[in-house]
Amino acid sequence: MRNYKTQMEAAKKGIVTPEMETVAKKENMDVNELMALVAAGQVAIPANVNHTALSAEGIGKGLKTKINVNLGISGDAKNYDIEMQKVDMAIKFGAEAIMDLSNYGKTNTFRKELVAKSPAMIGTVPMYDAIGYLDKDLLEISAQDFLKVVKAHAEEGVDFMTIHAGINRRAIEAFRREGRKMNIVSRGGSLLFAWMMMTGNENPFFEYYDEVLEILREYDVTISLGDALRPGCLADASDAAQISELIELGNLTKRAWEKDVQVMVEGPGHMAMNEIAANMIMEKKICHGAPFYVLGPLVTDIAPGYDHITSAIGGAIAAASGADFLCYVTPAEHLRLPDVDDVKEGIIASKIAAHAADIAKGVKGARDIDDKMAAARHKMDWDEMFEIALDGEKARRFFEQTPPADRHTCSMCGKMCAVRTTNMILEGKEVKFCSEK
């Protein structure tokens, strides 16, 4: 029986956990260095005691940027078989986390299957599930009802939960005073705002925050402090509402650490490129170096159908500037529930952003695979290139669609391939084009 409740408690006591050993090996990091970062709250290792299929990952300072895949059913799209196909896709392409955002009916059967199957971290937003789980309308739900859902998710093995505890009366005052073009675009945030306005009560996750922390501590669930007032368009970025909530999240971070509960802080959704770096610095400062988890950010509002690209641009800048965890965005964002192909496109775009950022910020070993690709291209070894590629199946399919006459080139340049020409000259060979048959 382990003599600690959470990874943070163990780290503070100088205990190296199996999860820390796993993460240290993956990150090529000394385990004692990692333990110190966990103790300080600068790295989180979300690892519910009931998630036995988990292959632990670390999120935070000095580690590789991780990505999260959102999935789950809604009232208009209720096929769990398709959602499980998305899970398989996420695992295949190496997503480190999967969030079940199901918001219709009784979702616990799918969630239990997901936890039993997935080596990736599992996250949820209990607020989404409250109405279906409790079978009550919003106005009928009590503060203690919300806590019941949190406990149920924790018992089922969820590794991290988005809890919108920062949208309290002070933050709402700033939001209502200043006004916005897009108001509240967070689903959980809007539900809490509605509940607070209809009941006249304080946010239950803020008012009963200590009780929430006790539940999370019992199962070693990491709290992901939700950004209920995140900007939903460029015009609302870095406004009073967003910053007011962030200040509240900074205080809630310290309170969680006092209970040995690990923390991630969630960040903005839509933001112009020139504001991103400053926002990353501000979050780290206000939230005491806690790992930062961002949705995008999307750097323009005019690209529905291509928001996996707008978010990858913002995600790369954010991660290079200090963000630790990227939530993927699919081409279907703002339009419909994503299908399996959308999920794949979102994963690849987010993986590219995360990897590019890791290279930029000098994460140890990040560029090794790029150097391997360069060596394979130098040799014109297509099979090795496809093996190294993020999506080797797609790369091979493109190559074979218009096969070259000479296997040592591709159909774009053919025998005029720059690599082929240079290699031949350096090998002392004569380069010919017209006379070659």
Short mmCIF file of C-alpha atoms in Angstrom, two decimals:
data_model
loop_
_atom_site.label_atom_id
_atom_site.label_comp_id
_atom_site.label_asym_id
_atom_site.label_seq_id
_atom_site.Cartn_x
_atom_site.Cartn_y
_atom_site.Cartn_z
CA MET A 1 0.00 0.00 0.00
CA ARG A 2 1.43 3.38 -0.98
CA ASN A 3 2.12 5.84 1.83
CA TYR A 4 1.09 8.94 -0.14
CA LYS A 5 -2.14 10.10 -1.73
CA THR A 6 -0.89 12.06 -4.74
CA GLN A 7 2.15 12.43 -6.94
CA MET A 8 2.72 15.86 -5.43
CA GLU A 9 2.61 14.56 -1.87
CA ALA A 10 5.08 11.82 -2.77
CA ALA A 11 7.40 14.34 -4.42
CA LYS A 12 7.30 16.62 -1.38
CA LYS A 13 8.26 13.63 0.77
CA GLY A 14 11.12 12.68 -1.54
CA ILE A 15 9.40 9.49 -2.74
CA VAL A 16 10.02 8.44 -6.33
CA THR A 17 6.80 6.90 -7.65
CA PRO A 18 6.51 4.37 -10.50
CA GLU A 19 4.81 7.09 -12.53
CA MET A 20 7.75 9.44 -12.01
CA GLU A 21 10.11 6.72 -13.18
CA THR A 22 8.01 6.19 -16.31
CA VAL A 23 7.92 9.91 -17.11
CA ALA A 24 11.64 10.40 -16.42
CA LYS A 25 12.46 7.59 -18.85
CA LYS A 26 10.20 9.01 -21.55
CA GLU A 27 11.66 12.49 -21.12
CA ASN A 28 15.30 11.34 -20.80
CA MET A 29 15.43 13.25 -17.50
CA ASP A 30 16.95 12.50 -14.12
CA VAL A 31 14.13 11.29 -11.91
CA ASN A 32 15.22 13.44 -8.97
CA GLU A 33 15.08 16.55 -11.15
CA LEU A 34 11.58 15.53 -12.20
CA MET A 35 10.53 14.88 -8.61
CA ALA A 36 11.60 18.41 -7.61
CA LEU A 37 9.48 19.90 -10.41
CA VAL A 38 6.44 17.84 -9.33
CA ALA A 39 6.94 18.95 -5.71
CA ALA A 40 7.03 22.59 -6.85
CA GLY A 41 3.89 22.21 -8.98
CA GLN A 42 5.75 23.06 -12.19
CA VAL A 43 5.12 19.55 -13.56
CA ALA A 44 1.93 17.54 -13.21
CA ILE A 45 1.67 13.78 -13.69
CA PRO A 46 -2.08 13.10 -14.00
CA ALA A 47 -2.49 9.52 -12.81
CA ASN A 48 -5.70 8.41 -11.12
CA VAL A 49 -5.11 5.47 -8.80
CA ASN A 50 -7.92 3.60 -10.60
CA HIS A 51 -6.53 4.07 -14.13
CA THR A 52 -4.51 0.87 -14.32
CA ALA A 53 -4.05 0.98 -18.12
CA LEU A 54 -2.27 4.34 -17.93
CA SER A 55 1.20 4.94 -19.32
CA ALA A 56 2.06 8.01 -17.26
CA GLU A 57 2.97 11.31 -18.89
CA GLY A 58 4.33 14.52 -17.44
CA ILE A 59 3.09 17.98 -18.35
CA GLY A 60 5.11 21.07 -17.55
CA LYS A 61 8.49 22.75 -17.33
CA GLY A 62 11.30 21.23 -19.38
CA LEU A 63 9.15 18.40 -20.76
CA LYS A 64 7.91 17.72 -24.27
CA THR A 65 4.70 19.52 -25.18
CA LYS A 66 1.74 17.16 -24.90
CA ILE A 67 -1.52 17.16 -26.86
CA ASN A 68 -5.09 16.37 -25.92
CA VAL A 69 -7.86 14.96 -28.11
CA ASN A 70 -11.48 15.89 -27.38
CA LEU A 71 -14.27 13.48 -28.24
CA GLY A 72 -17.64 12.35 -26.90
CA ILE A 73 -21.30 12.23 -27.88
CA SER A 74 -23.92 14.94 -27.99
CA GLY A 75 -27.71 14.95 -28.31
CA ASP A 76 -27.37 15.17 -32.11
CA ALA A 77 -24.60 12.58 -32.50
CA LYS A 78 -24.94 9.63 -30.14
CA ASN A 79 -22.88 6.81 -31.69
CA TYR A 80 -20.38 5.52 -29.13
CA ASP A 81 -18.86 3.10 -31.67
CA ILE A 82 -17.68 6.08 -33.70
CA GLU A 83 -16.28 7.73 -30.56
CA MET A 84 -14.30 4.57 -29.82
CA GLN A 85 -12.88 4.71 -33.36
CA LYS A 86 -11.69 8.21 -32.50
CA VAL A 87 -10.08 6.82 -29.36
CA ASP A 88 -8.22 4.27 -31.47
CA MET A 89 -7.08 7.06 -33.80
CA ALA A 90 -5.83 9.14 -30.89
CA ILE A 91 -3.84 6.24 -29.45
CA LYS A 92 -2.43 5.29 -32.86
CA PHE A 93 -1.01 8.75 -33.47
CA GLY A 94 0.39 9.17 -29.98
CA ALA A 95 -1.96 11.65 -28.33
CA GLU A 96 -0.99 11.79 -24.67
CA ALA A 97 -4.48 12.68 -23.41
CA ILE A 98 -8.10 12.08 -24.35
CA MET A 99 -10.98 14.14 -22.96
CA ASP A 100 -14.47 12.65 -22.95
CA LEU A 101 -16.77 15.65 -23.37
CA SER A 102 -19.98 13.62 -23.70
CA ASN A 103 -22.97 15.68 -22.67
CA TYR A 104 -25.98 13.50 -23.40
CA GLY A 105 -27.60 10.72 -21.39
CA LYS A 106 -25.77 8.27 -19.13
CA THR A 107 -22.14 8.48 -20.13
CA ASN A 108 -20.45 6.36 -17.47
CA THR A 109 -20.44 3.10 -19.47
CA PHE A 110 -18.36 4.65 -22.26
CA ARG A 111 -16.12 6.42 -19.77
CA LYS A 112 -15.39 3.20 -17.90
CA GLU A 113 -14.52 1.43 -21.17
CA LEU A 114 -12.29 4.35 -22.11
CA VAL A 115 -10.39 4.24 -18.82
CA ALA A 116 -10.01 0.46 -19.02
CA LYS A 117 -8.60 0.65 -22.54
CA SER A 118 -6.57 3.81 -22.82
CA PRO A 119 -2.85 4.18 -22.02
CA ALA A 120 -3.39 7.94 -22.56
CA MET A 121 -4.50 10.23 -19.74
CA ILE A 122 -8.26 10.63 -19.52
CA GLY A 123 -9.89 13.95 -18.78
CA THR A 124 -13.50 15.04 -18.33
CA VAL A 125 -15.58 18.12 -17.56
CA PRO A 126 -18.04 17.06 -14.85
CA MET A 127 -20.16 20.15 -15.49
CA TYR A 128 -20.99 18.82 -18.97
CA ASP A 129 -22.16 15.52 -17.55
CA ALA A 130 -24.16 16.88 -14.63
CA ILE A 131 -27.53 17.24 -16.32
CA GLY A 132 -27.48 13.78 -17.93
CA TYR A 133 -25.91 12.04 -14.94
CA LEU A 134 -28.30 13.55 -12.42
CA ASP A 135 -31.32 13.58 -14.77
CA LYS A 136 -32.21 17.05 -13.52
CA ASP A 137 -32.66 20.38 -15.23
CA LEU A 138 -30.07 23.03 -14.46
CA LEU A 139 -32.16 24.97 -11.96
CA GLU A 140 -32.92 21.80 -10.01
CA ILE A 141 -29.26 20.89 -9.46
CA SER A 142 -27.81 21.74 -6.04
CA ALA A 143 -24.22 22.57 -5.19
CA GLN A 144 -23.78 19.15 -3.59
CA ASP A 145 -25.18 17.51 -6.72
CA PHE A 146 -22.30 18.95 -8.72
CA LEU A 147 -19.83 17.46 -6.24
CA LYS A 148 -21.47 14.03 -6.65
CA VAL A 149 -20.60 14.09 -10.34
CA VAL A 150 -17.00 15.03 -9.57
CA LYS A 151 -16.75 12.10 -7.17
CA ALA A 152 -18.30 9.69 -9.68
CA HIS A 153 -15.78 10.65 -12.35
CA ALA A 154 -12.91 10.33 -9.88
CA GLU A 155 -14.02 6.86 -8.82
CA GLU A 156 -14.21 5.77 -12.47
CA GLY A 157 -10.51 6.54 -12.97
CA VAL A 158 -10.41 9.93 -14.69
CA ASP A 159 -6.89 11.42 -14.47
CA PHE A 160 -7.73 15.10 -14.76
CA MET A 161 -10.90 17.16 -14.62
CA THR A 162 -11.69 20.59 -15.92
CA ILE A 163 -13.28 22.43 -13.02
CA HIS A 164 -14.52 25.96 -13.76
CA ALA A 165 -13.89 27.29 -10.26
CA GLY A 166 -12.59 30.71 -11.29
CA ILE A 167 -15.82 32.13 -12.68
CA ASN A 168 -16.95 33.51 -9.34
CA ARG A 169 -18.92 36.65 -8.59
CA ARG A 170 -15.84 38.87 -8.83
CA ALA A 171 -14.94 37.57 -12.29
CA ILE A 172 -18.55 37.85 -13.50
CA GLU A 173 -18.66 41.44 -12.31
CA ALA A 174 -15.71 42.28 -14.59
CA PHE A 175 -17.34 40.41 -17.49
CA ARG A 176 -20.67 42.20 -17.15
CA ARG A 177 -19.12 45.60 -16.54
CA GLU A 178 -16.84 45.57 -19.58
CA GLY A 179 -19.00 43.62 -22.05
CA ARG A 180 -17.87 41.43 -24.94
CA LYS A 181 -18.55 40.72 -28.59
CA MET A 182 -18.89 36.96 -27.98
CA ASN A 183 -19.85 36.88 -24.29
CA ILE A 184 -19.13 33.42 -22.78
CA VAL A 185 -18.11 30.69 -25.25
CA SER A 186 -17.09 28.03 -22.70
CA ARG A 187 -19.87 25.44 -22.49
CA GLY A 188 -19.16 24.71 -18.84
CA GLY A 189 -18.69 28.38 -18.10
CA SER A 190 -22.00 29.32 -19.67
CA LEU A 191 -23.85 26.64 -17.71
CA LEU A 192 -22.33 27.82 -14.43
CA PHE A 193 -23.05 31.44 -15.30
CA ALA A 194 -26.68 30.53 -16.00
CA TRP A 195 -26.94 28.53 -12.77
CA MET A 196 -25.47 31.38 -10.74
CA MET A 197 -27.74 33.98 -12.32
CA MET A 198 -30.88 31.84 -11.91
CA THR A 199 -30.20 30.77 -8.33
CA GLY A 200 -28.41 33.87 -7.04
CA ASN A 201 -25.72 31.61 -5.56
CA GLU A 202 -21.94 31.65 -5.80
CA ASN A 203 -20.23 29.21 -8.17
CA PRO A 204 -20.45 25.88 -6.26
CA PHE A 205 -16.97 24.82 -7.43
CA PHE A 206 -15.58 28.03 -5.93
CA GLU A 207 -17.71 28.06 -2.78
CA TYR A 208 -16.99 24.40 -2.01
CA TYR A 209 -13.51 24.32 -3.51
CA ASP A 210 -11.97 22.61 -0.48
CA GLU A 211 -14.48 19.76 -0.77
CA VAL A 212 -13.66 19.42 -4.46
CA LEU A 213 -9.96 19.20 -3.60
CA GLU A 214 -10.58 16.49 -1.01
CA ILE A 215 -12.32 14.35 -3.64
CA LEU A 216 -9.53 14.89 -6.16
CA ARG A 217 -6.84 14.18 -3.56
CA GLU A 218 -8.43 10.88 -2.60
CA TYR A 219 -8.00 9.49 -6.15
CA ASP A 220 -4.99 11.59 -7.22
CA VAL A 221 -6.94 13.47 -9.87
CA THR A 222 -5.23 16.54 -11.31
CA ILE A 223 -7.40 19.65 -11.37
CA SER A 224 -7.41 21.48 -14.68
CA LEU A 225 -8.62 24.92 -13.72
CA GLY A 226 -11.02 25.82 -16.52
CA ASP A 227 -11.02 29.16 -18.29
CA ALA A 228 -14.76 29.79 -18.35
CA LEU A 229 -14.15 33.36 -19.52
CA ARG A 230 -11.70 32.54 -22.29
CA PRO A 231 -12.00 34.74 -25.37
CA GLY A 232 -14.13 33.34 -28.19
CA CYS A 233 -12.98 35.86 -30.77
CA LEU A 234 -9.94 38.06 -31.34
CA ALA A 235 -11.77 41.14 -30.09
CA ASP A 236 -12.27 39.64 -26.61
CA ALA A 237 -8.68 38.44 -26.09
CA SER A 238 -6.75 39.76 -23.07
CA ASP A 239 -9.81 41.61 -21.77
CA ALA A 240 -10.83 42.34 -18.18
CA ALA A 241 -12.99 39.20 -17.87
CA GLN A 242 -10.20 36.86 -19.01
CA ILE A 243 -7.62 38.49 -16.73
CA SER A 244 -10.00 38.70 -13.75
CA GLU A 245 -10.62 34.98 -13.96
CA LEU A 246 -6.90 34.27 -14.39
CA ILE A 247 -6.19 36.12 -11.14
CA GLU A 248 -8.73 33.89 -9.39
CA LEU A 249 -7.10 30.81 -10.93
CA GLY A 250 -3.72 31.86 -9.53
CA ASN A 251 -5.13 31.84 -6.01
CA LEU A 252 -6.94 28.54 -6.59
CA THR A 253 -3.67 27.02 -7.80
CA LYS A 254 -1.95 27.76 -4.50
CA ARG A 255 -4.90 26.41 -2.53
CA ALA A 256 -4.78 23.14 -4.47
CA TRP A 257 -1.04 22.74 -3.92
CA GLU A 258 -1.56 23.22 -0.19
CA LYS A 259 -3.74 20.08 -0.35
CA ASP A 260 -1.14 18.26 -2.51
CA VAL A 261 -3.49 18.29 -5.50
CA GLN A 262 -1.73 18.70 -8.84
CA VAL A 263 -2.83 21.60 -11.04
CA MET A 264 -2.99 22.61 -14.67
CA VAL A 265 -4.34 25.99 -15.73
CA GLU A 266 -6.38 26.35 -18.90
CA GLY A 267 -5.82 29.23 -21.27
CA PRO A 268 -7.24 31.25 -24.12
CA GLY A 269 -9.07 30.06 -27.20
CA HIS A 270 -8.94 32.94 -29.73
CA MET A 271 -6.06 35.41 -29.75
CA ALA A 272 -4.04 37.40 -32.28
CA MET A 273 -0.49 36.14 -32.75
CA ASN A 274 1.11 39.26 -31.29
CA GLU A 275 -0.68 38.74 -27.94
CA ILE A 276 0.14 35.06 -27.39
CA ALA A 277 3.67 35.24 -25.94
CA ALA A 278 2.68 37.93 -23.43
CA ASN A 279 -0.30 35.84 -22.31
CA MET A 280 1.92 32.81 -21.71
CA ILE A 281 4.30 34.87 -19.56
CA MET A 282 1.38 36.43 -17.65
CA GLU A 283 -0.20 33.04 -16.91
CA LYS A 284 3.04 31.58 -15.62
CA LYS A 285 3.56 34.62 -13.42
CA ILE A 286 0.03 34.86 -12.01
CA CYS A 287 -0.36 31.08 -11.61
CA HIS A 288 3.06 30.50 -10.03
CA GLY A 289 4.58 28.41 -12.81
CA ALA A 290 1.77 25.84 -12.99
CA PRO A 291 1.54 23.91 -16.29
CA PHE A 292 -0.46 25.81 -18.90
CA TYR A 293 -3.05 24.06 -21.11
CA VAL A 294 -4.30 26.02 -24.13
CA LEU A 295 -7.11 25.53 -26.65
CA GLY A 296 -5.34 26.68 -29.80
CA PRO A 297 -5.22 29.62 -29.53
CA LEU A 298 -6.95 30.29 -32.85
CA VAL A 299 -5.19 33.21 -34.50
CA THR A 300 -7.99 34.30 -36.80
CA ASP A 301 -11.78 34.01 -36.72
CA ILE A 302 -12.46 33.64 -40.46
CA ALA A 303 -11.40 30.05 -41.26
CA PRO A 304 -14.22 27.64 -40.35
CA GLY A 305 -13.33 24.32 -41.94
CA TYR A 306 -9.62 25.05 -41.45
CA ASP A 307 -9.43 25.78 -37.74
CA HIS A 308 -7.02 22.88 -37.21
CA ILE A 309 -4.58 25.16 -39.06
CA THR A 310 -5.47 28.41 -37.26
CA SER A 311 -5.08 26.60 -33.94
CA ALA A 312 -1.82 24.88 -34.90
CA ILE A 313 -0.30 28.27 -35.74
CA GLY A 314 -1.37 29.64 -32.35
CA GLY A 315 -0.45 26.45 -30.53
CA ALA A 316 3.09 26.47 -31.91
CA ILE A 317 3.59 30.07 -30.80
CA ALA A 318 2.01 29.38 -27.41
CA ALA A 319 4.09 26.28 -26.70
CA ALA A 320 7.30 27.95 -27.89
CA SER A 321 6.45 30.77 -25.47
CA GLY A 322 5.83 28.54 -22.45
CA ALA A 323 2.56 26.60 -22.83
CA ASP A 324 2.91 22.93 -21.88
CA PHE A 325 -0.22 21.21 -23.19
CA LEU A 326 -2.17 21.80 -26.41
CA CYS A 327 -5.80 20.88 -26.89
CA TYR A 328 -6.27 19.89 -30.51
CA VAL A 329 -8.80 21.57 -32.75
CA THR A 330 -10.33 19.81 -35.76
CA PRO A 331 -11.49 21.18 -39.14
CA ALA A 332 -15.05 20.77 -37.86
CA GLU A 333 -14.58 23.27 -35.00
CA HIS A 334 -17.49 25.76 -34.83
CA LEU A 335 -19.42 23.66 -37.39
CA ARG A 336 -20.33 20.16 -36.12
CA LEU A 337 -19.16 17.20 -34.07
CA PRO A 338 -15.94 15.98 -35.72
CA ASP A 339 -15.85 12.66 -37.55
CA VAL A 340 -12.94 10.22 -37.47
CA ASP A 341 -11.14 11.90 -40.38
CA ASP A 342 -11.50 15.30 -38.70
CA VAL A 343 -9.98 13.86 -35.53
CA LYS A 344 -6.97 12.59 -37.47
CA GLU A 345 -6.42 16.00 -39.11
CA GLY A 346 -6.68 17.72 -35.74
CA ILE A 347 -4.24 15.33 -34.08
CA ILE A 348 -1.60 15.69 -36.80
CA ALA A 349 -1.87 19.49 -36.85
CA SER A 350 -1.52 19.64 -33.07
CA LYS A 351 1.38 17.16 -33.03
CA ILE A 352 3.20 19.29 -35.61
CA ALA A 353 2.67 22.41 -33.49
CA ALA A 354 3.85 20.70 -30.30
CA HIS A 355 6.93 19.20 -31.93
CA ALA A 356 7.91 22.44 -33.67
CA ALA A 357 7.63 24.26 -30.36
CA ASP A 358 9.76 21.66 -28.57
CA ILE A 359 12.52 22.21 -31.13
CA ALA A 360 12.24 25.98 -30.71
CA LYS A 361 12.53 25.86 -26.92
CA GLY A 362 15.35 23.33 -26.94
CA VAL A 363 13.65 20.36 -25.30
CA LYS A 364 16.27 17.67 -24.94
CA GLY A 365 16.25 15.25 -27.87
CA ALA A 366 13.35 16.99 -29.65
CA ARG A 367 15.20 17.46 -32.92
CA ASP A 368 16.68 13.96 -33.08
CA ILE A 369 13.89 12.60 -35.26
CA ASP A 370 14.21 15.55 -37.67
CA ASP A 371 17.91 14.75 -38.06
CA LYS A 372 16.97 11.14 -38.84
CA MET A 373 14.56 12.35 -41.51
CA ALA A 374 17.28 14.54 -43.03
CA ALA A 375 19.63 11.54 -43.16
CA ALA A 376 16.94 9.39 -44.82
CA ARG A 377 16.23 12.12 -47.40
CA HIS A 378 19.94 12.47 -48.10
CA LYS A 379 20.05 8.76 -48.89
CA MET A 380 16.74 8.96 -50.80
CA ASP A 381 15.54 6.09 -48.62
CA TRP A 382 11.77 6.37 -49.04
CA ASP A 383 10.87 3.46 -46.77
CA GLU A 384 12.83 5.00 -43.92
CA MET A 385 11.23 8.39 -44.57
CA PHE A 386 7.75 6.85 -44.36
CA GLU A 387 8.74 5.08 -41.13
CA ILE A 388 9.89 8.34 -39.54
CA ALA A 389 7.01 10.52 -40.77
CA LEU A 390 4.20 11.54 -38.42
CA ASP A 391 1.74 9.99 -40.85
CA GLY A 392 3.77 7.54 -42.91
CA GLU A 393 0.67 6.00 -44.50
CA LYS A 394 -0.37 9.32 -46.03
CA ALA A 395 3.18 10.12 -47.13
CA ARG A 396 3.49 6.75 -48.86
CA ARG A 397 0.08 7.14 -50.52
CA PHE A 398 1.04 10.54 -51.95
CA PHE A 399 4.36 9.18 -53.22
CA GLU A 400 2.75 6.20 -54.91
CA GLN A 401 -0.10 8.17 -56.51
CA THR A 402 2.30 9.41 -59.22
CA PRO A 403 5.24 7.02 -59.00
CA PRO A 404 8.54 8.24 -60.46
CA ALA A 405 10.37 6.40 -63.21
CA ASP A 406 13.43 6.41 -60.96
CA ARG A 407 12.72 5.18 -57.41
CA HIS A 408 15.52 7.43 -56.13
CA THR A 409 13.48 10.55 -56.93
CA CYS A 410 9.88 11.69 -56.69
CA SER A 411 7.57 12.82 -59.48
CA MET A 412 7.95 16.52 -58.70
CA CYS A 413 11.55 16.85 -59.91
CA GLY A 414 12.26 13.44 -61.40
CA LYS A 415 15.87 13.13 -62.52
CA MET A 416 16.38 16.84 -61.84
CA CYS A 417 16.08 16.15 -58.11
CA ALA A 418 18.54 18.45 -56.33
CA VAL A 419 19.51 15.77 -53.81
CA ARG A 420 20.16 13.20 -56.55
CA THR A 421 22.21 15.66 -58.62
CA THR A 422 24.37 16.78 -55.71
CA ASN A 423 24.92 13.23 -54.44
CA MET A 424 26.03 12.08 -57.90
CA ILE A 425 28.51 14.94 -58.30
CA LEU A 426 29.96 14.38 -54.81
CA GLU A 427 30.31 10.68 -55.66
CA GLY A 428 32.33 11.61 -58.74
CA LYS A 429 29.61 10.67 -61.24
CA GLU A 430 28.54 12.49 -64.37
CA VAL A 431 25.02 13.93 -64.39
CA LYS A 432 23.09 13.39 -67.64
CA PHE A 433 19.48 14.01 -68.51
CA CYS A 434 18.85 13.97 -72.24
CA SER A 435 21.00 10.92 -73.02
CA GLU A 436 19.63 8.82 -70.17
CA LYS A 437 16.94 6.31 -71.10
#
